[in-house]
Short mmCIF file of C-alpha atoms in Angstrom, two decimals:
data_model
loop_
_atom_site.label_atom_id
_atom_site.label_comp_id
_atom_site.label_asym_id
_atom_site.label_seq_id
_atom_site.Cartn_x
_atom_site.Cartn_y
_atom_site.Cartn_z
CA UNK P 1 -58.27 -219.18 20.39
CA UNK P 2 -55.83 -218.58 23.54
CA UNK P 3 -56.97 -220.05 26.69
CA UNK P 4 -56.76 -216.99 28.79
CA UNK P 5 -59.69 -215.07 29.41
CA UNK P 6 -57.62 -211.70 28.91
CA UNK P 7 -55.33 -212.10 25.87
CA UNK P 8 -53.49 -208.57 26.78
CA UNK P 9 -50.73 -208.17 28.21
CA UNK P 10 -50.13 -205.17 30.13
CA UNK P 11 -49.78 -204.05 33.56
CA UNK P 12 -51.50 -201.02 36.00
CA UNK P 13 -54.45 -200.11 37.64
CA UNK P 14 -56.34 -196.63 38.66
CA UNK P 15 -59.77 -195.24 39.54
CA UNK P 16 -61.98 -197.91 40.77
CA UNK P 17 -59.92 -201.11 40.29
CA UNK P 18 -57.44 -199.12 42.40
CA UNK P 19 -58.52 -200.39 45.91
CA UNK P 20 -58.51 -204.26 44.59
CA UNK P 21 -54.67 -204.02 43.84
CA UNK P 22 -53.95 -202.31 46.97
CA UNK P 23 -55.52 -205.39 48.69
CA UNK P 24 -53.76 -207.53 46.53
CA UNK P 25 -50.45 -206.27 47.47
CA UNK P 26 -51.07 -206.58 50.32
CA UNK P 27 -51.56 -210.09 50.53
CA UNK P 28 -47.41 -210.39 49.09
CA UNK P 29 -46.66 -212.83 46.33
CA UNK P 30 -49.07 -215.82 47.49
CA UNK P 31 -51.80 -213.60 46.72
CA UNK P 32 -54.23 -215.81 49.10
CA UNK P 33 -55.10 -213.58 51.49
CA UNK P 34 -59.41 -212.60 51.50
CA UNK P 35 -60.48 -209.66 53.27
CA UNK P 36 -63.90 -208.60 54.26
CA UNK P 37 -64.85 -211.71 56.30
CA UNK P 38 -68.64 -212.02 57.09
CA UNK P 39 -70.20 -210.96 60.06
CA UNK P 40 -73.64 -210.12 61.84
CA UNK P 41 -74.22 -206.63 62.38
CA UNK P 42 -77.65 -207.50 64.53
CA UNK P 43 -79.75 -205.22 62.88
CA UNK P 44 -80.99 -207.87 59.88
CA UNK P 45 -84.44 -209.38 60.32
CA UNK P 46 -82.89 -212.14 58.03
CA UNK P 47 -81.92 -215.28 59.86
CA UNK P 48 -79.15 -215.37 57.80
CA UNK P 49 -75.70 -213.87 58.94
CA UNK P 50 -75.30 -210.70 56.43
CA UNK P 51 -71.95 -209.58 56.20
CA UNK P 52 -72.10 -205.94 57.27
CA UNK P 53 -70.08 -204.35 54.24
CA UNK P 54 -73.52 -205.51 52.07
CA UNK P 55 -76.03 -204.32 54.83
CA UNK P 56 -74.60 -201.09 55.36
CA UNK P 57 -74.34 -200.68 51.34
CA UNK P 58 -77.14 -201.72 50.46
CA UNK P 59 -80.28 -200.03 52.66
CA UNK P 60 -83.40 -201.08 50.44
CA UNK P 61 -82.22 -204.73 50.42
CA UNK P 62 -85.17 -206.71 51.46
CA UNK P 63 -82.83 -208.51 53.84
CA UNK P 64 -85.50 -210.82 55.19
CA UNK P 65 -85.27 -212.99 52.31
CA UNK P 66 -81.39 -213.96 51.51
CA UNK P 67 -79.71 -217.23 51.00
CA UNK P 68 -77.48 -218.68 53.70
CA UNK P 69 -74.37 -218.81 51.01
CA UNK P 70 -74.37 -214.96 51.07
CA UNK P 71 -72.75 -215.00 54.81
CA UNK P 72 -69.76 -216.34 52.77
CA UNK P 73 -69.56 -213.31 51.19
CA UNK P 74 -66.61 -211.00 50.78
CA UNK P 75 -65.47 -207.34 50.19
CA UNK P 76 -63.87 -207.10 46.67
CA UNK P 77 -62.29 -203.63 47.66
CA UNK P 78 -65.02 -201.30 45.97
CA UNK P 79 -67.65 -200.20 47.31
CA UNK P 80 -71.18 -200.42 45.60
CA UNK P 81 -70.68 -199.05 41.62
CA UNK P 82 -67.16 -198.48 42.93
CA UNK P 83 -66.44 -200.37 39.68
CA UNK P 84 -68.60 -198.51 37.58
CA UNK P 85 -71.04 -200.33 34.98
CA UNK P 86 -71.11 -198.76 31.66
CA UNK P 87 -75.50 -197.78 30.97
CA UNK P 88 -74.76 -195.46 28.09
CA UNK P 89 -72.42 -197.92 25.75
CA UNK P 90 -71.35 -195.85 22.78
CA UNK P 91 -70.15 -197.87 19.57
CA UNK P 92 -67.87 -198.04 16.07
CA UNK P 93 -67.24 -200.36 13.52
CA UNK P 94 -65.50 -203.31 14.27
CA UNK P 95 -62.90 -202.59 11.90
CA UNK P 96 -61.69 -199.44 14.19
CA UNK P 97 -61.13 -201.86 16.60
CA UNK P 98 -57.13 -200.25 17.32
CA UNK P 99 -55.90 -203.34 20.13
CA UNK P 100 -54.53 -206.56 19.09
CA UNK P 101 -56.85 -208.88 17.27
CA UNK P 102 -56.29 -212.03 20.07
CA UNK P 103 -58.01 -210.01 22.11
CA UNK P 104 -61.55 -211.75 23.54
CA UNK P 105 -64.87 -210.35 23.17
CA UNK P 106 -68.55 -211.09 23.76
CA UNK P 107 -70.77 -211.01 20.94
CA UNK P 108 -74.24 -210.35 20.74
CA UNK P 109 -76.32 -211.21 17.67
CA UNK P 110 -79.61 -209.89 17.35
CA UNK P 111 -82.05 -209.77 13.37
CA UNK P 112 -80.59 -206.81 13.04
CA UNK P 113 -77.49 -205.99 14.82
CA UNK P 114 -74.27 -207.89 15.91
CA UNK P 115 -72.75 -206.02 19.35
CA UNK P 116 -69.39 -206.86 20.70
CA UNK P 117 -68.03 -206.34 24.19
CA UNK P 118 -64.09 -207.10 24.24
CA UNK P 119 -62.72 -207.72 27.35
CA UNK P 120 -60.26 -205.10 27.64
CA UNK P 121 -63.55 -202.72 28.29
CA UNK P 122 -65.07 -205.14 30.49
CA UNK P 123 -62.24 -205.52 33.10
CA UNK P 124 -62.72 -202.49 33.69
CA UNK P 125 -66.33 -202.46 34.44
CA UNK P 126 -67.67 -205.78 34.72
CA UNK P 127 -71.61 -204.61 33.65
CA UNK P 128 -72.65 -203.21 29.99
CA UNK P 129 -76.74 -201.99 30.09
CA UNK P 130 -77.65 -202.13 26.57
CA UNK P 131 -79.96 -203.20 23.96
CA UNK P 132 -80.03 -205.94 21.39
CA UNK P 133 -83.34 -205.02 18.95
CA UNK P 134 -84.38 -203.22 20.98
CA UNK P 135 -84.91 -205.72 23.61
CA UNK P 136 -82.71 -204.95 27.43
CA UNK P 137 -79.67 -207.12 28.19
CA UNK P 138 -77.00 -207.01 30.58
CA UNK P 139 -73.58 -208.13 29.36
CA UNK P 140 -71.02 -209.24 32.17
CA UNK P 141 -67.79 -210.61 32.77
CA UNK P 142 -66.44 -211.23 36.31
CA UNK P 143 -62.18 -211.26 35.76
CA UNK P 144 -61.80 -213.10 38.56
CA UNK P 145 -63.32 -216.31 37.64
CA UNK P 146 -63.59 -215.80 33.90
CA UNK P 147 -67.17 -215.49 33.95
CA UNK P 148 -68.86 -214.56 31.01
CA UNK P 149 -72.65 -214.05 30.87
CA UNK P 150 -75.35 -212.02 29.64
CA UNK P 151 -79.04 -211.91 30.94
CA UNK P 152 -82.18 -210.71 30.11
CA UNK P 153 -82.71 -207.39 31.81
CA UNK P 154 -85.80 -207.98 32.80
CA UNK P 155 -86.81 -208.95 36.30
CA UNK P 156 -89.47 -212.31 37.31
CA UNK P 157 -91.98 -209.81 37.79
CA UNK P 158 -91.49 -208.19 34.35
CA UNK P 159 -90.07 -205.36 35.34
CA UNK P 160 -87.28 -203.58 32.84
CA UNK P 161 -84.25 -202.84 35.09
CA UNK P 162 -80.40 -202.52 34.49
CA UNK P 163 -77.67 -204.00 37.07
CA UNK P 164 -74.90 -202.54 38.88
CA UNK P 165 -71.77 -204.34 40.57
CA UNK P 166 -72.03 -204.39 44.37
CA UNK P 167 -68.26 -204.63 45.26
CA UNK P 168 -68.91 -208.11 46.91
CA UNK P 169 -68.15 -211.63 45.65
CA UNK P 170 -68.94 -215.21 46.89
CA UNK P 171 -66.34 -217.99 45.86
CA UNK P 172 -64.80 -215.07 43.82
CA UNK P 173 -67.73 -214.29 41.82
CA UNK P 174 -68.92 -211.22 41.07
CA UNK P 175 -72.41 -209.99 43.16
CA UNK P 176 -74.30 -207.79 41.14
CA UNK P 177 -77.82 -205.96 41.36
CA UNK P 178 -80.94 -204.51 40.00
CA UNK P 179 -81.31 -201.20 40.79
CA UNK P 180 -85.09 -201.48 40.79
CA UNK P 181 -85.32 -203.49 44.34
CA UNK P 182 -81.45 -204.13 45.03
CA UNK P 183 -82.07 -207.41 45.08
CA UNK P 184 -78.47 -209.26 44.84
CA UNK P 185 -77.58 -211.56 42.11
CA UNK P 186 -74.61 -214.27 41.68
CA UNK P 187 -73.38 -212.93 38.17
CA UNK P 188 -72.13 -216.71 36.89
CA UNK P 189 -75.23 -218.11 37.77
CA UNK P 190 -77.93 -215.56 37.78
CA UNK P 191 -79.18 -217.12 41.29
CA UNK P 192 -80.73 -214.57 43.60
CA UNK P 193 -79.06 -214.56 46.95
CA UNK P 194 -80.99 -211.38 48.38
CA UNK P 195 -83.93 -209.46 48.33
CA UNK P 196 -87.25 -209.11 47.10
CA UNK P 197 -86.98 -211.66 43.93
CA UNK P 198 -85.03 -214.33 46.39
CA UNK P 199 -84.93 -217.41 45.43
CA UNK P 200 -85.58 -216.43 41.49
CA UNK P 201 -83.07 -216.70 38.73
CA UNK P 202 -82.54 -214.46 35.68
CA UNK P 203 -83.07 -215.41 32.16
CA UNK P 204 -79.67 -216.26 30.10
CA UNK P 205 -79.44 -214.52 26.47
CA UNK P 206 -77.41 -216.55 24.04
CA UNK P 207 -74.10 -214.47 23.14
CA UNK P 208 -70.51 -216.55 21.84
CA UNK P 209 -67.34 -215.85 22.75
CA UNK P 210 -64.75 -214.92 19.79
CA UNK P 211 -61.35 -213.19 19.32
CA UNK P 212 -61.25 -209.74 17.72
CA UNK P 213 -59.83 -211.01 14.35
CA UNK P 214 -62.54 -213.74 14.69
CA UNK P 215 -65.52 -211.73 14.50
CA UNK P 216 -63.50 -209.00 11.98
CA UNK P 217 -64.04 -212.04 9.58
CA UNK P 218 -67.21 -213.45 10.56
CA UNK P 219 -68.72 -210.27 11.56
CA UNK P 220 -67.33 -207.15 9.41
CA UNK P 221 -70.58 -205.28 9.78
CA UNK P 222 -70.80 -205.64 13.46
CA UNK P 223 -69.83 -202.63 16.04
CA UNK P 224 -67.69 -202.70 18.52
CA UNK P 225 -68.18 -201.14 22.00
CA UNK P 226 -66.54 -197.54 22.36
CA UNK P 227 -63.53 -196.56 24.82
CA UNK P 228 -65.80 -193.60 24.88
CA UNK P 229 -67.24 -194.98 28.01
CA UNK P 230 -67.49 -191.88 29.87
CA UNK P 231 -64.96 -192.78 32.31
CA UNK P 232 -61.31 -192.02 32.49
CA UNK P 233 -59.94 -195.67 31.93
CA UNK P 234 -56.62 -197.12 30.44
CA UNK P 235 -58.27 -199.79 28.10
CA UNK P 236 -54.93 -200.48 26.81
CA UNK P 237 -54.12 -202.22 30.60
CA UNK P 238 -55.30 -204.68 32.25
CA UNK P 239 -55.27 -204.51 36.16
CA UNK P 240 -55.73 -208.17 36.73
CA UNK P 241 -52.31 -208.78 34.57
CA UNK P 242 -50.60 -212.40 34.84
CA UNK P 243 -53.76 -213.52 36.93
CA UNK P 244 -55.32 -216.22 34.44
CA UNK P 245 -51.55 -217.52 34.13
CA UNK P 246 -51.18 -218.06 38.04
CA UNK P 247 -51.89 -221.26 40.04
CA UNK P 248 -52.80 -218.17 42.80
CA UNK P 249 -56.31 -216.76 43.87
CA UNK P 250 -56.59 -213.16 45.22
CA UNK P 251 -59.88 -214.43 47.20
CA UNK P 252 -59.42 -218.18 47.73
CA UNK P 253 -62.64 -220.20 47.00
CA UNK P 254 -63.43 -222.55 49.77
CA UNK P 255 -62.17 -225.74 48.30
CA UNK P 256 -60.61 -226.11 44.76
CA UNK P 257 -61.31 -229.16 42.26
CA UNK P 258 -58.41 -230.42 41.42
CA UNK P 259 -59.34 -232.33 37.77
CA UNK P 260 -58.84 -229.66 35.97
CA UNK P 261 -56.52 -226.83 36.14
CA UNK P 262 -58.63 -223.78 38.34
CA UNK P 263 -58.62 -220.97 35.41
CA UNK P 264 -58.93 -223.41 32.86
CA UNK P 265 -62.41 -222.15 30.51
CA UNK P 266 -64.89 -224.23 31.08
CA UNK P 267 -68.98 -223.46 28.80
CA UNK P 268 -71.64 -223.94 31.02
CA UNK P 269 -75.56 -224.81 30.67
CA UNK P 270 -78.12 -226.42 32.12
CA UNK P 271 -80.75 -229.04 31.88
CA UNK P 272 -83.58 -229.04 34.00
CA UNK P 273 -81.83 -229.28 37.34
CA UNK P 274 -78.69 -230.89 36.09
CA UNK P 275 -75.71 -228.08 35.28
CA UNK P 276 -73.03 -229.44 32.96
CA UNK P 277 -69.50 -227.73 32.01
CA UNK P 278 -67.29 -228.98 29.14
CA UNK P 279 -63.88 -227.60 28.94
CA UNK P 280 -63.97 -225.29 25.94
CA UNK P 281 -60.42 -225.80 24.44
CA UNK P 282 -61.72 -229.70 23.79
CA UNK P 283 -64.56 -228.97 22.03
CA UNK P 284 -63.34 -229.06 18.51
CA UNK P 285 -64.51 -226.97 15.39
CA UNK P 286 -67.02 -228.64 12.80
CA UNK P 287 -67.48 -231.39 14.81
CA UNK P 288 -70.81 -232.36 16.74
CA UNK P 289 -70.72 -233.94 20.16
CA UNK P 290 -73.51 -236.08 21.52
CA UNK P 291 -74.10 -236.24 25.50
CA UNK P 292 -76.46 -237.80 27.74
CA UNK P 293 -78.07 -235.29 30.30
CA UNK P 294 -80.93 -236.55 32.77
CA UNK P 295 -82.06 -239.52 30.21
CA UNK P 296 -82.21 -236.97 27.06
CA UNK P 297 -79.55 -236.29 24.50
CA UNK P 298 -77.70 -233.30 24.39
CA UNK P 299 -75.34 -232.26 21.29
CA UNK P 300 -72.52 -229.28 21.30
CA UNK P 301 -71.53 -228.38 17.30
CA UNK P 302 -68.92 -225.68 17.28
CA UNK P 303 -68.83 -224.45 13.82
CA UNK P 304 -65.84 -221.58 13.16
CA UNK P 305 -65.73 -221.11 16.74
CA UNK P 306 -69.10 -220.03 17.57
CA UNK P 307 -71.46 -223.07 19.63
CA UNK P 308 -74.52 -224.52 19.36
CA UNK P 309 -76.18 -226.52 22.14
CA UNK P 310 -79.38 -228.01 21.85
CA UNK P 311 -81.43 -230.08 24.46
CA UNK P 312 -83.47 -233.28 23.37
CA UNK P 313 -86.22 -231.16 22.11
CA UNK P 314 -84.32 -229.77 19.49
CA UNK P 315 -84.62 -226.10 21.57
CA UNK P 316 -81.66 -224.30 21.56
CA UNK P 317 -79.95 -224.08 25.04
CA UNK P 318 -78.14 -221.01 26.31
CA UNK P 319 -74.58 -221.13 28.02
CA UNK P 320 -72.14 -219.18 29.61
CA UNK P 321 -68.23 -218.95 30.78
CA UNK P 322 -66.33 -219.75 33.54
CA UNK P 323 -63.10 -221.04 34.98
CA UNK P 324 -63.05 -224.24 35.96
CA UNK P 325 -62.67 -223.47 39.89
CA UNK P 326 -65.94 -221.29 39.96
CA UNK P 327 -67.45 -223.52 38.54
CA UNK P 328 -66.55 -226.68 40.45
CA UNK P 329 -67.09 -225.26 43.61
CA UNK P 330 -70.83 -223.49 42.99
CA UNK P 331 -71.89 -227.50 41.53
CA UNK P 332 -70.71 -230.21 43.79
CA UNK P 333 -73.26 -232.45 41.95
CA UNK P 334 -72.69 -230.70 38.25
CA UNK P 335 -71.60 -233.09 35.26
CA UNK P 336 -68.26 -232.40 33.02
CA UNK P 337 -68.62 -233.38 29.41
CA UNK P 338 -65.41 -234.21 27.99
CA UNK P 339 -64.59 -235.68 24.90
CA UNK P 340 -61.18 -236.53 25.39
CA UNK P 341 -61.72 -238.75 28.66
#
């Protein structure tokens, strides 16, 4: 499996990724340039300093309870479901699949169904509202920082709720939200940063991460999310084009790791209050790795690319993906397991 998030190759943008490459260009070449700085509009009861693009987007925020990283916050371009999140997914059979096979996709595997989100859907629009069993998930990728994760739709208070994206992103990640309180949510992490279910984190759902012509072997009887998506999208392009090949940032994180390379894909999970990331290129197929994670043992076993993690209980532990940068800089205290050091 290729290293890049996006394994297409294409060039172009429209509709509502149209305003992020505008920004973008105008930036020039570096592509460094943020926009959207944070700022106090005076009107918050929240002692923290909202940046006024969220406030003024986002009215039934319970802005008295917010975490002082969301100041930090920046305008991707779009405004609020400017990128639109897809909560009527249609799907085929996998084998209709019509781009190249290299292409990556999330996969969900449920008793009695096996969903798959590729990427060149999710670019696009970053939030799938769906159903595995029968049971609410959201599925969502974040393109710039490689962030793959899907959650539990359901909210601490039990409450069934889908998410949209907000247009804003902290350290270039992706700030979505319910649409039952607005509360604000960092996608990677599935931290609250605002609102009425501040300082609570959603529940992970166990997905893997495969190539097209991975799951058409593994998976033949799975289906395949629709271009039917109800918006008027070029699936065929990708808008974000060259990006995981580039040393550049169009939103540069506030300090960069340098151990790693920053886009290299890093699976992440967490035990108790320790987070860990393993780069996932190093993790070798049909063979088991043992780690030791707050005084318990922890083993990774890819088998035919799909991953198992399981804590010292024997429980199965749920992960997600992420470029090494984004990762790095939300866990200055995080662990790496790798193998080969």
């Amino acid at each position: 499996m290729k290293k890049r998030t996006t394994a297409i190759v294409i060039a172009a943008a429209v509709a509502g990724i149209t305003a992020i490459v505008a920004g973008i260009a105008l930036s020039g070449s570096n592509l460094t340039s943020p926009s959207g700085s944070a700022g106090t509009t005076g009107s918050s009861s929240s002692a923290v300093d909202i940046p006024p693009f969220l406030e003024q987007g986002f009215a039934a925020t319970d802005w008295s309870q917010a975490d002082p990283a969301i100041s930090q916050a920046l305008s991707g371009g779009p405004p609020k479901d400017g990128i639109p999140a897809i909560d009527e997914p249609r799907f085929e059979p996998v084998a209709d699949f019509e781009h190249p096979d290299d292409v990556l996709a999330i996969v969900v595997q449920g008793d009695t169904e096996t969903k798959v989100y590729p990427y060149n859907i999710l670019v696009w629009h970053e939030i799938v509202n769906d159903t595995i069993d029968g049971a609410p998930i959201a599925v969502s990728f974040c393109p710039l920082c490689g962030s793959a994760a899907v959650y539990d739709s359901v909210l601490p208070d039990g409450t069934v709720t889908t998410f949209g994206v907000s247009g804003g992103l902290l350290e270039s990640n992706m700030i979505m939200f319910d649409r039952e309180t607005e509360t604000l949510w960092q996608q990677s992490t599935g931290n609250a940063l605002a609102g009425t279910h501040y300082p609570s984190e959603l529940q992970l759902h166990s997905f893997q991460l495969l190539s097209l012509g991975e799951i058409k072997q593994r998976h033949p009887d799975a289906v395949v999310l629709s271009e039917a998506t109800g918006h008027t999208r070029d699936y065929s392009n990708n808008p974000y084009a060259g990006y995981d090949d580039s040393d550049s940032f169009y939103f540069v994180p506030s300090r960069v790791d340098d151990r790693y390379p920053s886009k290299e894909i890093f699976v992440a999970f967490t035990v108790g209050d320790t987070h860990v990331a393993a780069p996932w290129l190093t993790l070798d197929d049909g063979i088991s790795y043992e780690t030791t994670v707050a005084e318990g043992t922890v083993s990774l076993t890819k088998t035919d690319g799909e991953l198992e993690i399981i804590d010292p209980e024997g429980a199965e532990i749920p992960f997600y993906f992420e470029m090494w940068f984004s990762w790095a800089v939300q866990n200055d205290d995080g662990q790496v397991f790798d193998p080969t050091r």
